[in-house]
Tab-separated table of C-alpha atoms and ligand atoms in Angstrom:
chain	number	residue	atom	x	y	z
A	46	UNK	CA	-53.001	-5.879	56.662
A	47	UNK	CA	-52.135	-2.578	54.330
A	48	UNK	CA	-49.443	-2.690	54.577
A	49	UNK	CA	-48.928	-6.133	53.527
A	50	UNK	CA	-50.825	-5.114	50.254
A	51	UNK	CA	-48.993	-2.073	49.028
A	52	UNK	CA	-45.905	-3.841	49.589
A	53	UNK	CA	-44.224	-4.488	46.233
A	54	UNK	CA	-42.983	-7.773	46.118
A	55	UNK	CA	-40.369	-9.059	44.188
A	56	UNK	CA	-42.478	-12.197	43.582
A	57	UNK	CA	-45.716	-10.137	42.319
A	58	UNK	CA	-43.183	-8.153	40.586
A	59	UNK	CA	-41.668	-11.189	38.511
A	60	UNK	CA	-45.212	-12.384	37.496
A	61	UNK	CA	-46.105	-9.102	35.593
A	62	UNK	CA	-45.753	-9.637	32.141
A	63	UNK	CA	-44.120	-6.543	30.021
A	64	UNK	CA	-40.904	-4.888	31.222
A	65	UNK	CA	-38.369	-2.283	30.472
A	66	UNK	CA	-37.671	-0.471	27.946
A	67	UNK	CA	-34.005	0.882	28.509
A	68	UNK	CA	-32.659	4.004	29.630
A	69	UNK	CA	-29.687	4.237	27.865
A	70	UNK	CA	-28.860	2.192	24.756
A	71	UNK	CA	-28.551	-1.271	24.712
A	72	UNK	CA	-26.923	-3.759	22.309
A	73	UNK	CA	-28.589	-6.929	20.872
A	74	UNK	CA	-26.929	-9.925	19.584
A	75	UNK	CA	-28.527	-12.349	17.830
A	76	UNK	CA	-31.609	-13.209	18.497
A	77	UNK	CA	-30.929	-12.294	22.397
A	78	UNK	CA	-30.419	-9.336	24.009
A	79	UNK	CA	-27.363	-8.203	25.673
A	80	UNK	CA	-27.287	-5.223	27.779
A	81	UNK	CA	-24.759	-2.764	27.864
A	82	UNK	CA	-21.870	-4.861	29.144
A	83	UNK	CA	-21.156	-8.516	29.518
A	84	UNK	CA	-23.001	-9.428	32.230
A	85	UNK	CA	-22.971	-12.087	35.145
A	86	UNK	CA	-26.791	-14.348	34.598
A	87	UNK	CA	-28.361	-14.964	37.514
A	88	UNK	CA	-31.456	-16.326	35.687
A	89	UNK	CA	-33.983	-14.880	37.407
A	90	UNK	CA	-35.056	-12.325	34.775
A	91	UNK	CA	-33.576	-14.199	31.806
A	92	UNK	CA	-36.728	-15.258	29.514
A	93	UNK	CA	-38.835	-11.372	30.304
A	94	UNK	CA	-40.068	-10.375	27.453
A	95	UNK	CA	-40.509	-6.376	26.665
A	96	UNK	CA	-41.067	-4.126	23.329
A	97	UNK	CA	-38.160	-1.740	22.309
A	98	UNK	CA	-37.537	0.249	19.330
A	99	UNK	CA	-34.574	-1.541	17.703
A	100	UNK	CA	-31.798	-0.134	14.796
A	101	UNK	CA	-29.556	-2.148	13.074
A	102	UNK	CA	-27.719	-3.041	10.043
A	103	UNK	CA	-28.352	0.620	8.064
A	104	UNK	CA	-26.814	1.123	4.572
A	105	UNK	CA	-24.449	4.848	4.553
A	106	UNK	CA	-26.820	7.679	3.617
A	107	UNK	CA	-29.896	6.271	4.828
A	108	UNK	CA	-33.341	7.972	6.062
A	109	UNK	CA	-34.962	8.163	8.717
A	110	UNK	CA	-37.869	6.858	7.056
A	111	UNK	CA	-35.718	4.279	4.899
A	112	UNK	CA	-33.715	3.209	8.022
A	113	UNK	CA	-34.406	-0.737	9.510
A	114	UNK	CA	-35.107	0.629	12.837
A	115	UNK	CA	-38.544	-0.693	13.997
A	116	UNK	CA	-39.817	-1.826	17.247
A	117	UNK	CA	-38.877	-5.534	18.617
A	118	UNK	CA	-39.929	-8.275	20.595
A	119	UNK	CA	-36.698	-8.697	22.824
A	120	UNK	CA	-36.193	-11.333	25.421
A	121	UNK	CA	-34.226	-10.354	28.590
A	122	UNK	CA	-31.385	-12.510	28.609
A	123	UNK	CA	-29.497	-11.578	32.220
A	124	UNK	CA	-29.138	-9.091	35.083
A	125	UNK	CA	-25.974	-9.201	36.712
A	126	UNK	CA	-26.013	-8.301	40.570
A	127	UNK	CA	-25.581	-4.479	39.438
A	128	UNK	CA	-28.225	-4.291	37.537
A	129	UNK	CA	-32.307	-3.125	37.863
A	130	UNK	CA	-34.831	-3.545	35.595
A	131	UNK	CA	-37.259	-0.762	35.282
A	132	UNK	CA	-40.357	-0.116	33.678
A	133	UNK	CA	-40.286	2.603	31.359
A	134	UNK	CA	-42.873	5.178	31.480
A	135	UNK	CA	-41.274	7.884	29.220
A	136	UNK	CA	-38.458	8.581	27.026
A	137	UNK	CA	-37.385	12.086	25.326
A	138	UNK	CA	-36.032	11.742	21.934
A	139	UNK	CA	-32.726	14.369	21.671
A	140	UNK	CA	-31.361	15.155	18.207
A	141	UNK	CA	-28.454	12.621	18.969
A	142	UNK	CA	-31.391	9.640	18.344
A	143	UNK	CA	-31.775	11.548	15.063
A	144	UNK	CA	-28.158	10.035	14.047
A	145	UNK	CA	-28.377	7.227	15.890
A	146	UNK	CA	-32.031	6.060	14.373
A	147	UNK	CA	-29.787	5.882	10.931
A	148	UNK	CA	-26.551	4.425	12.382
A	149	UNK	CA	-25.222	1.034	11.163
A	150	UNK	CA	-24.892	-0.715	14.395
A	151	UNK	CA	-23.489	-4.405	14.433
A	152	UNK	CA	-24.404	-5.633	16.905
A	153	UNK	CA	-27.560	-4.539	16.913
A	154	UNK	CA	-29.168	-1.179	19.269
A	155	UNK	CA	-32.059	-0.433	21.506
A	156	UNK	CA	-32.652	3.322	20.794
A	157	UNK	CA	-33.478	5.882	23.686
A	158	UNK	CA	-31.563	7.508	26.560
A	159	UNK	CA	-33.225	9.961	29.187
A	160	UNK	CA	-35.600	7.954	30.466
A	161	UNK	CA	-38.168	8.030	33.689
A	162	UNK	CA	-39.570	4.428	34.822
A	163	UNK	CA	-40.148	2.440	38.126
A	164	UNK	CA	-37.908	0.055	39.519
A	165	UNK	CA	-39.112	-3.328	39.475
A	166	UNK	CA	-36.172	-5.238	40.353
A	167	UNK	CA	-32.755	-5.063	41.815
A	168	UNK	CA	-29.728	-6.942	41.859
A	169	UNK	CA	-28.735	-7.955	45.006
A	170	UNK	CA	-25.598	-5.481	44.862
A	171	UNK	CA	-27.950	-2.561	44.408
A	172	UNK	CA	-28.356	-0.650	47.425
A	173	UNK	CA	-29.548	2.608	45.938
A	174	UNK	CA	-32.867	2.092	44.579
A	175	UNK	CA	-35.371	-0.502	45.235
A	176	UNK	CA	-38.449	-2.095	43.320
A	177	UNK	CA	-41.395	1.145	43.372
A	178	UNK	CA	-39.220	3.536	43.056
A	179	UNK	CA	-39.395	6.105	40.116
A	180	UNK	CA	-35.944	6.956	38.786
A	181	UNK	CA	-34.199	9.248	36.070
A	182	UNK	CA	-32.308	7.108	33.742
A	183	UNK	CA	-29.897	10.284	32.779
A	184	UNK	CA	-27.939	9.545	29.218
A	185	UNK	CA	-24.391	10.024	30.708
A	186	UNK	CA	-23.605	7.145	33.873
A	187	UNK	CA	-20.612	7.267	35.098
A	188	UNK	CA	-18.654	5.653	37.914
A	189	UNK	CA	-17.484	8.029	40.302
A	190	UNK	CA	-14.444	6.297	41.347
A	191	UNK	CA	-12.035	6.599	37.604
A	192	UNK	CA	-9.699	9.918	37.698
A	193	UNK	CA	-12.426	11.896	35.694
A	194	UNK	CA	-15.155	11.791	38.287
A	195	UNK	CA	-13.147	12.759	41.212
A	196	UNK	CA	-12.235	15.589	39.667
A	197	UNK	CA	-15.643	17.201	39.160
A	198	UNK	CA	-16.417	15.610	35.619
A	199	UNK	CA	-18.443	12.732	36.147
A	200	UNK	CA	-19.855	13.339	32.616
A	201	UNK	CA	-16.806	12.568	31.431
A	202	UNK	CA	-16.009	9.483	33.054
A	203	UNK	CA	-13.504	7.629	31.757
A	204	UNK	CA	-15.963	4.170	31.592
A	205	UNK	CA	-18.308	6.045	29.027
A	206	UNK	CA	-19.155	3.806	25.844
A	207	UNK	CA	-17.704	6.573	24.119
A	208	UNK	CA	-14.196	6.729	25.891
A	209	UNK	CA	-13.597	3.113	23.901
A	210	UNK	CA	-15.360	0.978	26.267
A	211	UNK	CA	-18.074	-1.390	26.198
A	212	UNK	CA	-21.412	-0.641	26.988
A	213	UNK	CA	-22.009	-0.085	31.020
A	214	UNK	CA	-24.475	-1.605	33.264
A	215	UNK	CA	-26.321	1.584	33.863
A	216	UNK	CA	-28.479	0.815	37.097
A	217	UNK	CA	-26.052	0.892	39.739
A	218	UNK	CA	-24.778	4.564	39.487
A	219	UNK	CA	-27.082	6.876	37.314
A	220	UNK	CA	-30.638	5.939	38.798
A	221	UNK	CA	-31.242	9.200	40.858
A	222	UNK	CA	-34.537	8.329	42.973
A	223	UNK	CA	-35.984	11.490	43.274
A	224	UNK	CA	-39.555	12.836	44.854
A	225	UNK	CA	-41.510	14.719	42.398
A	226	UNK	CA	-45.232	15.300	41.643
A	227	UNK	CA	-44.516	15.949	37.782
A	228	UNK	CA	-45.301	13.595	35.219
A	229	UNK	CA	-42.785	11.229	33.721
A	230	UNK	CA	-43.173	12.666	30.130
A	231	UNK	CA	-42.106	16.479	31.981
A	232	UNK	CA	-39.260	14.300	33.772
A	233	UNK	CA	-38.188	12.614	30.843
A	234	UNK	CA	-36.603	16.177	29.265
A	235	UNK	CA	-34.171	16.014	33.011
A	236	UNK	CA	-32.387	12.732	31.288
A	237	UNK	CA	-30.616	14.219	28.538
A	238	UNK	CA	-31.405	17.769	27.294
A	239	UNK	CA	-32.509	19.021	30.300
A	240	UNK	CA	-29.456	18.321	32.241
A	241	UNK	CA	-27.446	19.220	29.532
A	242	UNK	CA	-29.174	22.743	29.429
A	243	UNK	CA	-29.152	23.428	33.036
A	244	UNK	CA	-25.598	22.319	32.883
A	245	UNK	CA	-24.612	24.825	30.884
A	246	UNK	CA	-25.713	27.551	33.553
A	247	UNK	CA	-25.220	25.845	36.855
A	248	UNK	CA	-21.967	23.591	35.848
A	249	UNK	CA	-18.859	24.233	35.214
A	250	UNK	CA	-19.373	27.477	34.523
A	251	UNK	CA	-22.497	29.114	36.517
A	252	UNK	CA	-23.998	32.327	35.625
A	253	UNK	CA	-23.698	34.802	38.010
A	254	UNK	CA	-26.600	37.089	39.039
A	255	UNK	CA	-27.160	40.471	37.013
A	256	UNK	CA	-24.978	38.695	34.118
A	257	UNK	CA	-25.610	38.805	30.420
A	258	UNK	CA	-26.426	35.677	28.792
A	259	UNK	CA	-26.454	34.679	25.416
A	260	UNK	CA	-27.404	31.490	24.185
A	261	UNK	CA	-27.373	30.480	20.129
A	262	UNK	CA	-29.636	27.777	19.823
A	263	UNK	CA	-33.137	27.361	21.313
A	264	UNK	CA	-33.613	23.369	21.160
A	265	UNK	CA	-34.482	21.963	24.090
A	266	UNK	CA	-31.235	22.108	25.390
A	267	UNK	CA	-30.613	25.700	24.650
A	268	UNK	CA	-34.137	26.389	26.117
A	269	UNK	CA	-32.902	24.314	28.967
A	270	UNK	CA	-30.046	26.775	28.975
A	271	UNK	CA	-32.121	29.796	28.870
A	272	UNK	CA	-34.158	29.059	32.135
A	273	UNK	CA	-31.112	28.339	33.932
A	274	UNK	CA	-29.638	31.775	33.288
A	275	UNK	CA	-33.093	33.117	34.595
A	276	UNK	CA	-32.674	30.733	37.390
A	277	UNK	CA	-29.488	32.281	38.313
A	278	UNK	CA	-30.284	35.860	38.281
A	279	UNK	CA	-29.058	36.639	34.811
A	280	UNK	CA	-30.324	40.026	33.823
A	281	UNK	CA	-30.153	40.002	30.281
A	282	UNK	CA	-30.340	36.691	28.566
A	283	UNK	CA	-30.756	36.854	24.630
A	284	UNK	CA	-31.805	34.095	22.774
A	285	UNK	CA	-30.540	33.164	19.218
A	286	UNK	CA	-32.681	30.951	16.881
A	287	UNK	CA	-33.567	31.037	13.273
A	288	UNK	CA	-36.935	29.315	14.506
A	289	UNK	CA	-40.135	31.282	15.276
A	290	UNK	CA	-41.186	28.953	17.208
A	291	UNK	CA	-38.363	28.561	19.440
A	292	UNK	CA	-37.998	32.220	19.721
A	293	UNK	CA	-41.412	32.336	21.014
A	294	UNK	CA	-40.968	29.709	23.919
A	295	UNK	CA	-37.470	30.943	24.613
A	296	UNK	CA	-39.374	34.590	25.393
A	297	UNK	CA	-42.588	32.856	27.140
A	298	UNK	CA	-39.620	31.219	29.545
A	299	UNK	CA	-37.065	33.713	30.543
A	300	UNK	CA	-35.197	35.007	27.862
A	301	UNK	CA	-35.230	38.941	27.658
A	302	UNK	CA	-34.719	39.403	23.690
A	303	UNK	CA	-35.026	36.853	20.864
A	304	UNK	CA	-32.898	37.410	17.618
A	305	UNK	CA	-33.458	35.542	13.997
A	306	UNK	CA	-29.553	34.566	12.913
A	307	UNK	CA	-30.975	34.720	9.201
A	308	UNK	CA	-32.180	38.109	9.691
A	309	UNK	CA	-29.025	39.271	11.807
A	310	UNK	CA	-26.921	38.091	9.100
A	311	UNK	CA	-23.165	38.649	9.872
A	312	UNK	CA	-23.883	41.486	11.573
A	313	UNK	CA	-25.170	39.279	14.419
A	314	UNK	CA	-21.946	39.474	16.290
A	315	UNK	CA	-22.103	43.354	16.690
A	316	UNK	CA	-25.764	43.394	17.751
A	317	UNK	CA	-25.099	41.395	20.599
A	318	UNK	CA	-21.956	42.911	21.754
A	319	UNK	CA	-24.163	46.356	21.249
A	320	UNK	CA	-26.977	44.811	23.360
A	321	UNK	CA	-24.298	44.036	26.379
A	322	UNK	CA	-22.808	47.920	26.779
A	323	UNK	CA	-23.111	48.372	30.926
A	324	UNK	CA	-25.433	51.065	31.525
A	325	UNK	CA	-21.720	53.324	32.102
A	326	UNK	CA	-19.044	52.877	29.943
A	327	UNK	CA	-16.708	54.848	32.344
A	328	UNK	CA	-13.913	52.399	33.330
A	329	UNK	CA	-13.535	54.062	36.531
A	330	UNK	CA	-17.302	54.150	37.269
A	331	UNK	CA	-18.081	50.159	37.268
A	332	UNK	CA	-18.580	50.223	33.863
A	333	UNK	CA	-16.449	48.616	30.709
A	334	UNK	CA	-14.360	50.042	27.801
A	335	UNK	CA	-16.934	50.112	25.173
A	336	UNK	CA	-16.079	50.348	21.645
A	337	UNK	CA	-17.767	49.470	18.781
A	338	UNK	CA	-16.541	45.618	18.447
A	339	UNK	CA	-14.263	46.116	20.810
A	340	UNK	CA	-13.115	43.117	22.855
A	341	UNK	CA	-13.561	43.847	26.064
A	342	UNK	CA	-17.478	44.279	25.497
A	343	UNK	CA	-20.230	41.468	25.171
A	344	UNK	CA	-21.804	38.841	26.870
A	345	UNK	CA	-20.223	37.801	30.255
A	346	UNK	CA	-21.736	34.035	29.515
A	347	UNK	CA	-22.159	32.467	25.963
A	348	UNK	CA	-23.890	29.264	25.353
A	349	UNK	CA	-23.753	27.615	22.262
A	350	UNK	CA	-26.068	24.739	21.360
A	351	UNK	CA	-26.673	24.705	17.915
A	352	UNK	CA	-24.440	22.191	16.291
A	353	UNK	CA	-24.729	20.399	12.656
A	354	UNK	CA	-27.783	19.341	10.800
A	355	UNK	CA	-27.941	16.264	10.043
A	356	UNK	CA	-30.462	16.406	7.585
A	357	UNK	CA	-31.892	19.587	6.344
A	358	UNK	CA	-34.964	20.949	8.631
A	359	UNK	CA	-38.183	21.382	7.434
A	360	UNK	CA	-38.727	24.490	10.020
A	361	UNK	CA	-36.824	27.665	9.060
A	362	UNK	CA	-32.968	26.792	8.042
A	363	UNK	CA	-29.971	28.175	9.746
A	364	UNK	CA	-27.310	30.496	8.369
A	365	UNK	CA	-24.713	27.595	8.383
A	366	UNK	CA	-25.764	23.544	8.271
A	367	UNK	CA	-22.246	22.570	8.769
A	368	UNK	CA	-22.688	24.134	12.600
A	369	UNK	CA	-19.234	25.696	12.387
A	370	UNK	CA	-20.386	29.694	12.117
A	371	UNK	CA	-22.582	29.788	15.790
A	372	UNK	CA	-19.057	28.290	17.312
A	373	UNK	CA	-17.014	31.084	15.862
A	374	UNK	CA	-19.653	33.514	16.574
A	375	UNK	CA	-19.781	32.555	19.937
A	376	UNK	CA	-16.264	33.289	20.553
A	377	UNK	CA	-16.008	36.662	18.874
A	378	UNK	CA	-19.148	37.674	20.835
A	379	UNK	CA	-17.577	36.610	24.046
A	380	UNK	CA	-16.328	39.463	26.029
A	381	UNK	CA	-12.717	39.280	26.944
A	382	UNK	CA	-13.158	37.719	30.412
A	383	UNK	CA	-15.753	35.797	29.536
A	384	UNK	CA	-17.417	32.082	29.269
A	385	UNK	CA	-17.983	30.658	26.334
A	386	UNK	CA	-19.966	27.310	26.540
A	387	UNK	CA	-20.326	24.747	23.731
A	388	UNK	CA	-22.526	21.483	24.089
A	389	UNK	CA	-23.703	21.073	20.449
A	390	UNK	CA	-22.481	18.076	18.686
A	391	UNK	CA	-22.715	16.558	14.822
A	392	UNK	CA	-20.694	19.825	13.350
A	393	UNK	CA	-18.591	19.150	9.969
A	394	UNK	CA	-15.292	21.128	9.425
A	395	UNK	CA	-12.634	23.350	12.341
A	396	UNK	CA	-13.380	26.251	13.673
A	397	UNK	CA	-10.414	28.850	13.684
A	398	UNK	CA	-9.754	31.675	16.657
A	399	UNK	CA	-7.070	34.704	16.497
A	400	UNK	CA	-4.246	32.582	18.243
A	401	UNK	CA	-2.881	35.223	20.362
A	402	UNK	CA	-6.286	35.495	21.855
A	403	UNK	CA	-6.441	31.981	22.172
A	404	UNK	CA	-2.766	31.771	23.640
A	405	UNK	CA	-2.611	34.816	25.791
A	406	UNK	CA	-6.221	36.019	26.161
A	407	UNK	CA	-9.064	35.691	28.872
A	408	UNK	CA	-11.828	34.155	27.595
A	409	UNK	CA	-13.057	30.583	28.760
A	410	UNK	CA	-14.027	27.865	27.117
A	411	UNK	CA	-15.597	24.985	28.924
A	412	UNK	CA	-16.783	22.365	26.356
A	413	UNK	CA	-19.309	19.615	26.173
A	414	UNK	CA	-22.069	17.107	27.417
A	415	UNK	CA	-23.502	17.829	30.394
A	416	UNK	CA	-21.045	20.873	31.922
A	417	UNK	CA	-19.981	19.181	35.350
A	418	UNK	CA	-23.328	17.585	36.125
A	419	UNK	CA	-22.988	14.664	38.441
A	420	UNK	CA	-26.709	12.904	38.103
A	421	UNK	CA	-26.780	11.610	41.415
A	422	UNK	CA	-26.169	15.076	42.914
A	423	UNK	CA	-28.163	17.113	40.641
A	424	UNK	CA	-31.428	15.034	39.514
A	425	UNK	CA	-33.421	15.720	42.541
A	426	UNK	CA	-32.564	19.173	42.774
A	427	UNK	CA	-33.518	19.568	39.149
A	428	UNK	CA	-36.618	17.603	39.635
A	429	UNK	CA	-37.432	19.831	42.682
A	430	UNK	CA	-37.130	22.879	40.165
A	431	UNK	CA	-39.877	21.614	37.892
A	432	UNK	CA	-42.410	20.416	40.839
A	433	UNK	CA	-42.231	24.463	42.067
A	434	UNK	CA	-42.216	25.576	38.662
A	435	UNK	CA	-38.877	27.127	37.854
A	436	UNK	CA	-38.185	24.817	35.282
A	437	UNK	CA	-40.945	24.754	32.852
A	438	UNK	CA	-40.575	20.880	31.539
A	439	UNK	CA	-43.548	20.939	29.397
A	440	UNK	CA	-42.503	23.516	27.177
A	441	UNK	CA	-39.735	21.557	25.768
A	442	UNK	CA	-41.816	18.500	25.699
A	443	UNK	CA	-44.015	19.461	22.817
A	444	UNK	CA	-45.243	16.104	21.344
A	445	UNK	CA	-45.225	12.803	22.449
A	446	UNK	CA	-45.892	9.516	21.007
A	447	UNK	CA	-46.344	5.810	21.747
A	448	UNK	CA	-43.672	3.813	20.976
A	449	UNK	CA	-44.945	2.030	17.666
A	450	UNK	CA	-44.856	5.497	16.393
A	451	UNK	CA	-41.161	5.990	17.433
A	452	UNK	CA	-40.095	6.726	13.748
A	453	UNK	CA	-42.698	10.051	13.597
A	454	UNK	CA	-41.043	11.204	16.396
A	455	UNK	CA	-37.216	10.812	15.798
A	456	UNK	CA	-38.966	12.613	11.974
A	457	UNK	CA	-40.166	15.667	14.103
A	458	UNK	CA	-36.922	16.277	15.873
A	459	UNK	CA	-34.509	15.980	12.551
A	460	UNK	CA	-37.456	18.517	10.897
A	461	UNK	CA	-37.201	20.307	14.282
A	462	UNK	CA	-40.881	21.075	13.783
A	463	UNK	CA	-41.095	20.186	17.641
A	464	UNK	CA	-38.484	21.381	20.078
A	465	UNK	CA	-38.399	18.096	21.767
A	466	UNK	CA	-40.056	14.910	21.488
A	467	UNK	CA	-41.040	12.102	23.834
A	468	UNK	CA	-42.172	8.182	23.484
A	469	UNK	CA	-44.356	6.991	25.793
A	470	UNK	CA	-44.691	3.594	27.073
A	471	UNK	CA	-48.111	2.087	27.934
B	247	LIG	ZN1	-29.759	12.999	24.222
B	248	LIG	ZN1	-15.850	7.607	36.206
């Protein structure tokens, strides 16, 4: 019978050779691997073998081309009954691998987060996916059950590795299955800088229709950013990047204007705030008290998504490595009711504000990761906006490479001669 034959079973599933390649990072210890968290054997998959790019062990100051990372045999050593395996298919490679790929991790890592794959086997507590399905491994699980989630910020949660815990099984509660006719290297950029981007415009703090956006930084997550102002109805949405290149996607994409920081200079703030005078600037008419650098003018939304460089690009160079100047820019530009929000990461140094604004004024600030995005909720619908086009994927996932060749791509995204990269897995 068919149906008998397209069946997946667990059995044929067991007998195929290669597996996995994680989703999120993993930790190794000794010669074994050891997912994310302690986990409950059940023997089954213990003894898999699969191929995963591997850092460990760097001395301070290292490169990415002098760093020990390099792709590994690993044997599977457990799934608990939370667990799935899945077969990756694609990867993206964010500039947080960039810092990672030179990282001295003891125990040792499996690099890569934002994943797409298919399910090949569940534990028998999973009740969410099931072997053949294709799932979005997103970079931030979480548990929805800890304080954190229930109150809106699953990306957050409380069990993150980063909130002092060990690593978490990640199958259970971040494996959207979604429908979608796009390729996994396209779904790949949903995992991490995709979500991130949209986050920033449909999250915490969503644009509202005939709005002026600003957004400094046109990586992929700021170009993520960028189409979901357009997707909102922003009318006005400049982009800020000292890249050509970015400049040009950002304007092929949605964004309205595209301004060079380097050739802005510190005059940069003004321009903007100049750009955003209401077509009236009658207070009584619908229209705002305009003044040159006055407060009350600017962008109603301000997304910031530059951060620090960890080494120095070989594409055009920024006004300020350290990542500090875009976060103070973006809250002078801000106008005074406005939203100011930050997802960029790696900056060295403070950033200072006028204290009485900070104390007793209006603006917003809603920082970091993904902006309110709860995976589960939000991966199919932002899988359904790349199947009818409204979020163009593909630009953001300018070069991919197999995974032996891991190292060349982690090399484009520090050099940010691509705006986002992705590993493929054969
Ligand atoms: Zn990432
Ligand atoms: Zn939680």
């Amino acid at each position: 019978m068919k149906s008998k034959t397209t069946k997946v079973s667990r059995r044929n599933v067991l007998k195929k050779a290669a597996v996995v390649g994680g989703g999120a990072a993993a930790t190794l210890l000794g010669g074994g691997v050891q997912a994310q968290a302690p986990s409950i054997l059940t023997g089954t998959q213990a003894g898999r073998r699969f191929r995963a790019f591997v850092v460990f062990d760097n001395a301070p100051d290292t490169t990415i081309q002098a760093s020990k990372a390099s792709v590994e045999q690993v044997t599977m050593s457990a799934l608990d009954e939370n667990r799935v395996v899945v077969r990756t298919e694609a990867c993206q490679v964010c500039y947080t691998i960039v810092g990672q790929a030179v990282a001295n991790y003891n125990p040792a890592r499996i690099l890569g987060h934002g994943a797409v794959g298919v399910v090949e086997v569940v534990g028998s507590k999973v009740r969410r996916v099931q072997p053949g399905d294709r799932v979005i491994v997103a970079n931030t699980p979480y548990c929805g059950q800890c304080y954190t989630c229930l109150r809106g910020r699953p990306d957050r949660c409380q069990m993150l590795p980063g909130a002092g815990n060990p690593m978490l099984p990640i199958g259970r509660l971040s494996m959207p299955v979604f429908t979608s006719n796009a390729t996994p290297v396209d779904l790949s950029m949903l995992g991490c800088v995709g979500a991130c981007g949209l986050g920033t415009a449909l999250g915490v703090a969503p644009v509202e229709p005939a709005s002026d956006v600003v957004v400094l930084g046109c990586g992929p997550v700021g170009l993520s950013a960028v189409q979901g102002a357009r997707i909102k109805g922003a009318s006005q949405i400049i982009a800020i990047d000292p890249i050509r290149a970015r400049r040009e996607v950002a304007l092929r994409i949605g964004a309205t204007i595209a301004l060079d920081p380097n050739v802005e200079g510190m005059n940069l703030v003004a321009k903007v705030k100049d750009l955003c005078k209401f077509p009236t600037d009658r207070k009584f008419a619908g229209g705002r008290d305009w003044a040159p650098n006055g407060n009350n003018i600017g962008p109603d939304y301000v997304i910031e998504a530059v951060g620090g460089d960890r080494f120095p690009p070989r594409a055009e160079v920024g006004p300020d490595p350290t990542g500090i100047l875009p976060l103070q820019q973006a809250w002078q530009m801000c106008s005074s009711a406005g939203h100011v929000t930050t997802v960029s990461v790696g900056q060295r140094g403070n950033f200072t504000v006028p204290a009485g604004q900070w104390s007793n004024g209006a603006k917003n600030h809603h920082p970091g990761n993904m902006n309110g995005v709860s995976t589960l909720r939000d991966m199919q619908r932002f899988a359904r906006l790349v199947d009818t086009g409204q979020f163009n994927a593909r630009a953001l996932a300018t070069a991919t490479y197999p995974l032996d060749r891991a190292r060349e791509a982690i090399q484009a995204v520090s050099d940010r001669t691509t705006v986002g990269a992705v590993i493929t897995f054969a």
